[in-house]
Amino acid sequence: MGTLRSTFSSPHYPAARPSHKVTSPPRIRTPESGSDEAIKSILEQAKRELQVQKA
């Protein structure tokens, strides 16, 4: 158990104290209709790829 704890508390994996200030990602400004169309096209492409894999 002690080894696991020391592994997770190593400087490479700061538990709850990140060295940099955490900020929320910037909002991506896209028109709703445009993003809906993009999602639809991605889903259609995924469907086609799945059908090709099954064939």
Short mmCIF file of N, CA and C in Angstrom, two decimals:
data_model
loop_
_atom_site.label_atom_id
_atom_site.label_comp_id
_atom_site.label_asym_id
_atom_site.label_seq_id
_atom_site.Cartn_x
_atom_site.Cartn_y
_atom_site.Cartn_z
N MET A 1 0.82 -1.20 0.00
CA MET A 1 0.00 0.00 0.00
C MET A 1 0.86 1.27 0.00
N GLY A 2 1.94 1.25 0.75
CA GLY A 2 2.80 2.42 0.83
C GLY A 2 3.41 2.77 -0.52
N THR A 3 3.74 1.75 -1.31
CA THR A 3 4.35 2.03 -2.61
C THR A 3 3.37 2.73 -3.54
N LEU A 4 2.12 2.30 -3.52
CA LEU A 4 1.11 2.96 -4.35
C LEU A 4 0.99 4.43 -3.96
N ARG A 5 0.92 4.69 -2.67
CA ARG A 5 0.76 6.06 -2.20
C ARG A 5 1.93 6.93 -2.65
N SER A 6 3.16 6.40 -2.52
CA SER A 6 4.32 7.19 -2.91
C SER A 6 4.35 7.41 -4.42
N THR A 7 3.85 6.43 -5.18
CA THR A 7 3.81 6.59 -6.63
C THR A 7 2.89 7.75 -7.02
N PHE A 8 1.72 7.81 -6.39
CA PHE A 8 0.76 8.83 -6.77
C PHE A 8 1.11 10.20 -6.21
N SER A 9 1.95 10.25 -5.19
CA SER A 9 2.32 11.56 -4.65
C SER A 9 3.65 12.05 -5.23
N SER A 10 4.11 11.40 -6.30
CA SER A 10 5.36 11.83 -6.92
C SER A 10 5.17 13.20 -7.58
N PRO A 11 6.25 13.94 -7.77
CA PRO A 11 6.12 15.30 -8.34
C PRO A 11 5.55 15.32 -9.75
N HIS A 12 5.59 14.17 -10.44
CA HIS A 12 5.05 14.13 -11.80
C HIS A 12 3.52 14.13 -11.80
N TYR A 13 2.92 13.73 -10.69
CA TYR A 13 1.47 13.66 -10.61
C TYR A 13 0.98 14.47 -9.41
N PRO A 14 0.95 15.80 -9.53
CA PRO A 14 0.44 16.59 -8.40
C PRO A 14 -1.03 16.27 -8.16
N ALA A 15 -1.36 15.89 -6.95
CA ALA A 15 -2.70 15.38 -6.67
C ALA A 15 -3.76 16.44 -6.91
N ALA A 16 -3.84 17.43 -6.02
CA ALA A 16 -4.88 18.45 -6.18
C ALA A 16 -4.26 19.83 -6.21
N ARG A 17 -2.97 19.93 -6.51
CA ARG A 17 -2.29 21.22 -6.51
C ARG A 17 -1.53 21.42 -7.81
N PRO A 18 -2.23 21.70 -8.91
CA PRO A 18 -1.52 21.94 -10.17
C PRO A 18 -0.65 23.18 -10.07
N SER A 19 0.50 23.14 -10.72
CA SER A 19 1.44 24.26 -10.61
C SER A 19 0.95 25.48 -11.38
N HIS A 20 0.14 25.27 -12.41
CA HIS A 20 -0.37 26.39 -13.19
C HIS A 20 -1.81 26.69 -12.80
N LYS A 21 -2.23 27.90 -13.07
CA LYS A 21 -3.61 28.28 -12.74
C LYS A 21 -4.57 27.56 -13.67
N VAL A 22 -5.57 26.93 -13.08
CA VAL A 22 -6.54 26.19 -13.88
C VAL A 22 -7.62 27.14 -14.35
N THR A 23 -7.81 27.21 -15.65
CA THR A 23 -8.87 28.05 -16.20
C THR A 23 -9.79 27.18 -17.04
N SER A 24 -11.02 27.60 -17.18
CA SER A 24 -11.94 26.84 -18.01
C SER A 24 -11.57 27.09 -19.47
N PRO A 25 -11.80 26.09 -20.31
CA PRO A 25 -11.46 26.27 -21.73
C PRO A 25 -12.30 27.38 -22.35
N PRO A 26 -11.74 28.08 -23.32
CA PRO A 26 -12.49 29.18 -23.94
C PRO A 26 -13.71 28.66 -24.69
N ARG A 27 -14.75 29.44 -24.68
CA ARG A 27 -15.97 29.07 -25.41
C ARG A 27 -15.69 29.14 -26.91
N ILE A 28 -16.10 28.10 -27.61
CA ILE A 28 -15.96 28.13 -29.06
C ILE A 28 -17.26 28.70 -29.61
N ARG A 29 -17.16 29.86 -30.27
CA ARG A 29 -18.37 30.51 -30.75
C ARG A 29 -18.74 29.98 -32.13
N THR A 30 -19.74 29.12 -32.15
CA THR A 30 -20.24 28.61 -33.43
C THR A 30 -21.75 28.75 -33.43
N PRO A 31 -22.33 29.08 -34.56
CA PRO A 31 -23.79 29.14 -34.64
C PRO A 31 -24.40 27.77 -34.37
N GLU A 32 -25.52 27.75 -33.66
CA GLU A 32 -26.11 26.48 -33.27
C GLU A 32 -26.43 25.60 -34.47
N SER A 33 -27.01 26.18 -35.51
CA SER A 33 -27.36 25.38 -36.68
C SER A 33 -26.11 24.79 -37.31
N GLY A 34 -25.04 25.55 -37.35
CA GLY A 34 -23.80 25.06 -37.93
C GLY A 34 -23.25 23.90 -37.14
N SER A 35 -23.26 24.00 -35.81
CA SER A 35 -22.71 22.92 -35.00
C SER A 35 -23.60 21.69 -35.11
N ASP A 36 -24.92 21.88 -35.21
CA ASP A 36 -25.82 20.74 -35.41
C ASP A 36 -25.50 20.03 -36.71
N GLU A 37 -25.28 20.81 -37.77
CA GLU A 37 -24.95 20.20 -39.06
C GLU A 37 -23.63 19.45 -38.98
N ALA A 38 -22.65 20.02 -38.28
CA ALA A 38 -21.36 19.35 -38.14
C ALA A 38 -21.52 18.03 -37.40
N ILE A 39 -22.31 18.03 -36.33
CA ILE A 39 -22.52 16.80 -35.57
C ILE A 39 -23.22 15.76 -36.44
N LYS A 40 -24.23 16.19 -37.21
CA LYS A 40 -24.94 15.26 -38.08
C LYS A 40 -23.99 14.64 -39.10
N SER A 41 -23.14 15.47 -39.70
CA SER A 41 -22.23 14.94 -40.72
C SER A 41 -21.24 13.97 -40.10
N ILE A 42 -20.77 14.26 -38.89
CA ILE A 42 -19.84 13.35 -38.22
C ILE A 42 -20.53 12.02 -37.93
N LEU A 43 -21.77 12.08 -37.46
CA LEU A 43 -22.51 10.84 -37.18
C LEU A 43 -22.74 10.04 -38.46
N GLU A 44 -23.09 10.72 -39.54
CA GLU A 44 -23.29 10.03 -40.81
C GLU A 44 -22.00 9.35 -41.26
N GLN A 45 -20.88 10.06 -41.14
CA GLN A 45 -19.60 9.49 -41.53
C GLN A 45 -19.30 8.25 -40.67
N ALA A 46 -19.57 8.33 -39.38
CA ALA A 46 -19.32 7.19 -38.49
C ALA A 46 -20.19 6.00 -38.88
N LYS A 47 -21.45 6.27 -39.23
CA LYS A 47 -22.34 5.18 -39.66
C LYS A 47 -21.79 4.49 -40.90
N ARG A 48 -21.34 5.30 -41.88
CA ARG A 48 -20.79 4.72 -43.10
C ARG A 48 -19.56 3.87 -42.80
N GLU A 49 -18.69 4.37 -41.92
CA GLU A 49 -17.48 3.61 -41.59
C GLU A 49 -17.83 2.30 -40.90
N LEU A 50 -18.84 2.32 -40.02
CA LEU A 50 -19.25 1.09 -39.36
C LEU A 50 -19.80 0.09 -40.37
N GLN A 51 -20.59 0.57 -41.32
CA GLN A 51 -21.15 -0.33 -42.33
C GLN A 51 -20.05 -0.94 -43.17
N VAL A 52 -19.02 -0.16 -43.50
CA VAL A 52 -17.90 -0.68 -44.28
C VAL A 52 -17.16 -1.75 -43.48
N GLN A 53 -16.97 -1.51 -42.18
CA GLN A 53 -16.27 -2.49 -41.35
C GLN A 53 -17.05 -3.78 -41.24
N LYS A 54 -18.38 -3.70 -41.16
CA LYS A 54 -19.21 -4.90 -41.02
C LYS A 54 -19.22 -5.71 -42.31
N ALA A 55 -19.12 -5.04 -43.46
CA ALA A 55 -19.21 -5.73 -44.74
C ALA A 55 -17.99 -6.63 -44.99
#
